[in-house]
Coordinates of C-alpha atoms in Angstrom, one line a residue:
M1 CA 44.7 -2.6 -90.2
N2 CA 41.2 -2.9 -88.9
D3 CA 40.5 -1.5 -85.5
V4 CA 37.7 -1.8 -82.9
K5 CA 37.1 2.0 -83.1
N6 CA 35.9 1.5 -86.7
A7 CA 33.3 -1.1 -85.8
D8 CA 29.6 -0.2 -86.1
P9 CA 28.5 1.0 -82.6
K10 CA 25.0 -0.3 -83.1
R11 CA 26.4 -3.8 -83.7
K12 CA 28.6 -3.8 -80.6
A13 CA 25.6 -3.4 -78.3
G14 CA 23.8 -6.5 -79.6
E15 CA 26.6 -8.4 -81.4
Q16 CA 26.2 -12.1 -81.4
L17 CA 29.4 -14.1 -80.6
P18 CA 29.8 -17.1 -82.9
L19 CA 29.6 -20.5 -81.5
A20 CA 33.0 -21.6 -80.2
F21 CA 34.6 -23.4 -83.1
S22 CA 36.5 -26.5 -82.1
H23 CA 40.2 -26.2 -82.4
D24 CA 42.9 -28.7 -81.6
A25 CA 44.8 -27.2 -78.7
A26 CA 47.8 -29.4 -78.3
S27 CA 48.1 -30.6 -74.8
G28 CA 50.3 -33.6 -74.9
R29 CA 53.8 -34.1 -73.4
D30 CA 55.5 -33.1 -76.7
D31 CA 53.6 -29.8 -76.8
L32 CA 54.5 -28.8 -73.2
L33 CA 56.3 -25.6 -73.0
I34 CA 59.0 -26.1 -70.3
S35 CA 60.4 -23.2 -68.3
E36 CA 62.5 -23.1 -65.1
R37 CA 59.4 -22.9 -62.9
L38 CA 58.0 -26.1 -64.5
A39 CA 61.3 -28.1 -64.9
A40 CA 61.1 -29.9 -61.5
A41 CA 57.4 -30.9 -62.0
V42 CA 58.0 -32.1 -65.6
S43 CA 61.0 -34.1 -64.4
I44 CA 58.9 -35.9 -61.7
V45 CA 56.2 -36.7 -64.2
D46 CA 58.7 -38.0 -66.7
A47 CA 60.5 -40.0 -64.0
W48 CA 57.4 -42.2 -63.2
P49 CA 57.3 -45.0 -62.1
N50 CA 60.8 -44.4 -60.7
W51 CA 59.6 -41.8 -58.1
P52 CA 61.5 -41.1 -54.9
S53 CA 58.3 -41.8 -53.0
P54 CA 55.0 -43.4 -54.0
V55 CA 53.1 -40.2 -53.2
V56 CA 53.8 -37.0 -55.2
V57 CA 52.1 -33.6 -54.6
L58 CA 52.2 -30.9 -57.3
A59 CA 51.6 -27.6 -55.5
G60 CA 51.1 -24.3 -57.3
P61 CA 48.6 -21.4 -57.8
V62 CA 45.6 -21.5 -60.1
G63 CA 46.6 -21.6 -63.7
S64 CA 50.2 -22.7 -63.0
G65 CA 49.9 -25.9 -65.2
K66 CA 49.2 -28.5 -62.5
S67 CA 46.2 -30.0 -64.3
H68 CA 48.1 -30.1 -67.6
L69 CA 50.9 -32.1 -66.0
A70 CA 48.4 -34.3 -64.1
G71 CA 46.6 -35.0 -67.4
I72 CA 49.9 -36.0 -69.1
W73 CA 50.8 -38.3 -66.2
K74 CA 47.3 -39.8 -66.1
E75 CA 47.5 -40.7 -69.8
H76 CA 51.1 -42.0 -69.4
S77 CA 50.4 -44.1 -66.3
G78 CA 46.8 -45.2 -66.9
A79 CA 45.8 -43.7 -63.5
E80 CA 42.3 -43.7 -62.3
V81 CA 40.8 -40.4 -60.8
I82 CA 39.7 -40.7 -57.2
H83 CA 38.2 -38.4 -54.6
P84 CA 39.0 -39.8 -51.1
K85 CA 35.7 -39.1 -49.3
V86 CA 33.6 -41.1 -46.9
G87 CA 32.0 -44.1 -48.6
S88 CA 34.3 -44.0 -51.6
D89 CA 36.2 -47.0 -52.9
A90 CA 39.3 -44.9 -53.4
A91 CA 41.6 -47.2 -51.4
V92 CA 40.5 -50.3 -53.4
T93 CA 41.1 -48.4 -56.6
A94 CA 44.6 -47.4 -55.3
A95 CA 45.4 -51.0 -54.6
N96 CA 44.9 -51.9 -58.3
G97 CA 47.0 -49.2 -60.0
P98 CA 48.1 -45.6 -60.1
V99 CA 45.6 -43.0 -58.9
L100 CA 45.2 -39.2 -59.3
F101 CA 43.5 -36.9 -56.8
E102 CA 43.2 -33.3 -58.2
D103 CA 42.5 -30.1 -56.3
A104 CA 42.9 -31.7 -52.8
D105 CA 42.8 -28.4 -51.0
R106 CA 39.7 -27.2 -52.9
L107 CA 37.6 -30.3 -53.1
G108 CA 38.5 -31.5 -49.6
F109 CA 38.8 -35.1 -48.4
D110 CA 38.2 -37.4 -45.5
D111 CA 41.3 -37.9 -43.4
N112 CA 40.8 -41.6 -42.8
T113 CA 40.0 -42.3 -46.4
L114 CA 43.1 -40.5 -47.7
F115 CA 45.2 -42.2 -45.1
H116 CA 43.9 -45.6 -46.3
V117 CA 44.6 -44.6 -49.9
I118 CA 48.2 -43.8 -49.1
N119 CA 48.6 -47.0 -47.2
S120 CA 47.1 -48.9 -50.1
V121 CA 49.5 -47.3 -52.5
R122 CA 52.5 -48.1 -50.3
E123 CA 51.5 -51.7 -49.6
N124 CA 50.7 -52.5 -53.3
G125 CA 53.5 -50.7 -55.0
T126 CA 51.3 -48.3 -56.9
S127 CA 51.5 -44.5 -57.2
L128 CA 49.4 -41.5 -56.1
L129 CA 49.6 -38.0 -57.7
I130 CA 47.9 -35.2 -55.9
T131 CA 47.5 -31.6 -57.1
S132 CA 46.8 -28.7 -54.8
R133 CA 47.2 -24.9 -54.6
L134 CA 48.7 -25.3 -51.1
W135 CA 51.5 -27.5 -49.7
P136 CA 50.2 -30.5 -47.7
M137 CA 51.3 -29.0 -44.4
S138 CA 48.7 -26.2 -45.0
W139 CA 45.8 -28.7 -45.5
P140 CA 43.3 -28.9 -42.6
V141 CA 44.4 -32.4 -41.5
S142 CA 43.4 -33.5 -38.0
L143 CA 44.6 -37.1 -38.2
P144 CA 48.2 -37.4 -36.9
D145 CA 48.9 -40.6 -38.9
L146 CA 47.8 -38.9 -42.2
R147 CA 49.9 -35.8 -41.5
S148 CA 52.9 -38.2 -41.0
R149 CA 52.2 -39.9 -44.3
L150 CA 52.0 -36.5 -46.1
K151 CA 55.3 -35.4 -44.6
A152 CA 56.8 -38.4 -46.4
A153 CA 55.4 -37.4 -49.8
T154 CA 57.5 -35.8 -52.5
V155 CA 56.2 -32.2 -52.9
V156 CA 57.1 -30.3 -56.1
E157 CA 56.2 -26.6 -56.2
I158 CA 55.2 -24.8 -59.4
G159 CA 55.6 -21.1 -59.4
E160 CA 53.6 -18.4 -61.3
P161 CA 54.5 -18.3 -65.0
D162 CA 57.0 -15.6 -66.0
E163 CA 56.8 -13.2 -69.0
A164 CA 58.8 -15.5 -71.2
L165 CA 56.6 -18.5 -70.6
L166 CA 53.3 -16.5 -70.9
S167 CA 54.5 -15.2 -74.2
Q168 CA 55.2 -18.7 -75.5
V169 CA 51.9 -19.9 -74.2
I170 CA 50.0 -17.1 -75.9
V171 CA 51.8 -17.6 -79.2
K172 CA 51.1 -21.4 -79.0
L173 CA 47.4 -20.9 -78.1
F174 CA 46.9 -18.6 -81.1
A175 CA 48.8 -21.0 -83.3
D176 CA 46.5 -23.8 -82.2
R177 CA 43.7 -21.7 -83.7
Q178 CA 45.8 -21.1 -86.9
L179 CA 46.3 -17.4 -85.9
Y180 CA 49.7 -15.6 -85.8
I181 CA 50.0 -12.2 -84.2
D182 CA 52.8 -9.7 -83.9
D183 CA 55.4 -10.1 -81.1
K184 CA 54.6 -6.5 -79.9
L185 CA 51.0 -7.4 -79.4
V186 CA 52.0 -10.5 -77.5
L187 CA 54.2 -8.3 -75.2
Y188 CA 51.4 -5.8 -74.8
I189 CA 49.0 -8.5 -73.6
V190 CA 51.6 -10.2 -71.3
N191 CA 52.5 -6.9 -69.6
R192 CA 48.8 -6.3 -68.7
M193 CA 47.4 -9.7 -68.0
E194 CA 47.0 -11.8 -64.8
R195 CA 50.0 -14.1 -64.3
S196 CA 48.4 -17.4 -65.0
L197 CA 48.0 -20.0 -67.8
N198 CA 44.2 -19.9 -67.3
A199 CA 44.2 -16.2 -67.9
A200 CA 46.2 -16.7 -71.1
Q201 CA 43.7 -19.2 -72.4
T202 CA 40.7 -17.0 -71.6
I203 CA 42.2 -14.0 -73.3
V204 CA 43.1 -15.8 -76.5
E205 CA 39.7 -17.4 -76.6
R206 CA 37.9 -14.1 -76.1
L207 CA 40.0 -12.3 -78.6
D208 CA 39.5 -14.9 -81.2
R209 CA 35.7 -15.0 -80.8
L210 CA 35.3 -11.3 -80.6
A211 CA 37.4 -10.7 -83.7
L212 CA 35.3 -13.3 -85.6
S213 CA 32.1 -11.7 -84.4
R214 CA 33.1 -8.3 -85.7
G215 CA 34.9 -9.5 -88.8
T216 CA 38.1 -7.7 -87.7
K217 CA 41.7 -8.5 -87.1
I218 CA 43.1 -9.0 -83.6
T219 CA 44.6 -5.6 -82.8
R220 CA 46.0 -3.8 -79.8
T221 CA 42.7 -1.9 -79.4
L222 CA 40.7 -5.2 -79.4
A223 CA 43.2 -6.7 -76.9
A224 CA 42.8 -3.6 -74.6
E225 CA 39.0 -4.0 -74.7
V226 CA 39.3 -7.7 -73.7
L227 CA 41.8 -7.0 -71.0
N228 CA 39.7 -4.2 -69.5
E229 CA 36.7 -6.5 -69.5
L230 CA 38.7 -9.0 -67.5
G231 CA 39.8 -6.4 -65.0
N232 CA 43.4 -6.0 -66.1
S233 CA 44.6 -2.5 -65.7
E234 CA 47.4 -0.6 -67.4
P235 CA 50.9 -1.4 -65.9
A236 CA 52.5 1.3 -63.8
D237 CA 55.2 3.4 -65.6

């Protein structure tokens, strides 16, 4: 088996990573890996348009799968993307059909505009899906009427991915690239990586590109190099 230690040291200093080859990373509903932490969020997406309330908030940490689920819902519902800020026509858009507002806590919003969006959704029988890292009660909302509307929303929390899900995700990401690696290597990576789906995608992409640039297989040594570059340390014994 090839190993990073056998690579030409002169080449490593100035190696040229190949252009990122396009690969079909399956991201549809049928390709979604469902674990206990995702079950409630998947159920609410699948239940549309029969939601318990017209406004649903998916709350979870970075890399938890919110955007993946939001993308599935957007495709299924035909929703338009909005950003409720001053001067936007978000409320008008919401009157005409389902709308999606992603990263509410990160992008921010105008209280009055979001309030009118929610009213528009309620009055016209449409739907609003919001994604956020934080629960709505943690958003900096100063308008009492908006806070009241948010309390009536259905909030679904997505937790951090566990080892089993991360392992499945890594295997799937490699398979999307027509690569199949040993289960022991998958476990080695999972035990040392940041607990997020974004981290899994970054690690797989870097490993693939680095292996291609050096003409080597994806090995434990190569994985350790990538993990160290990303700031992932050895787990405690």
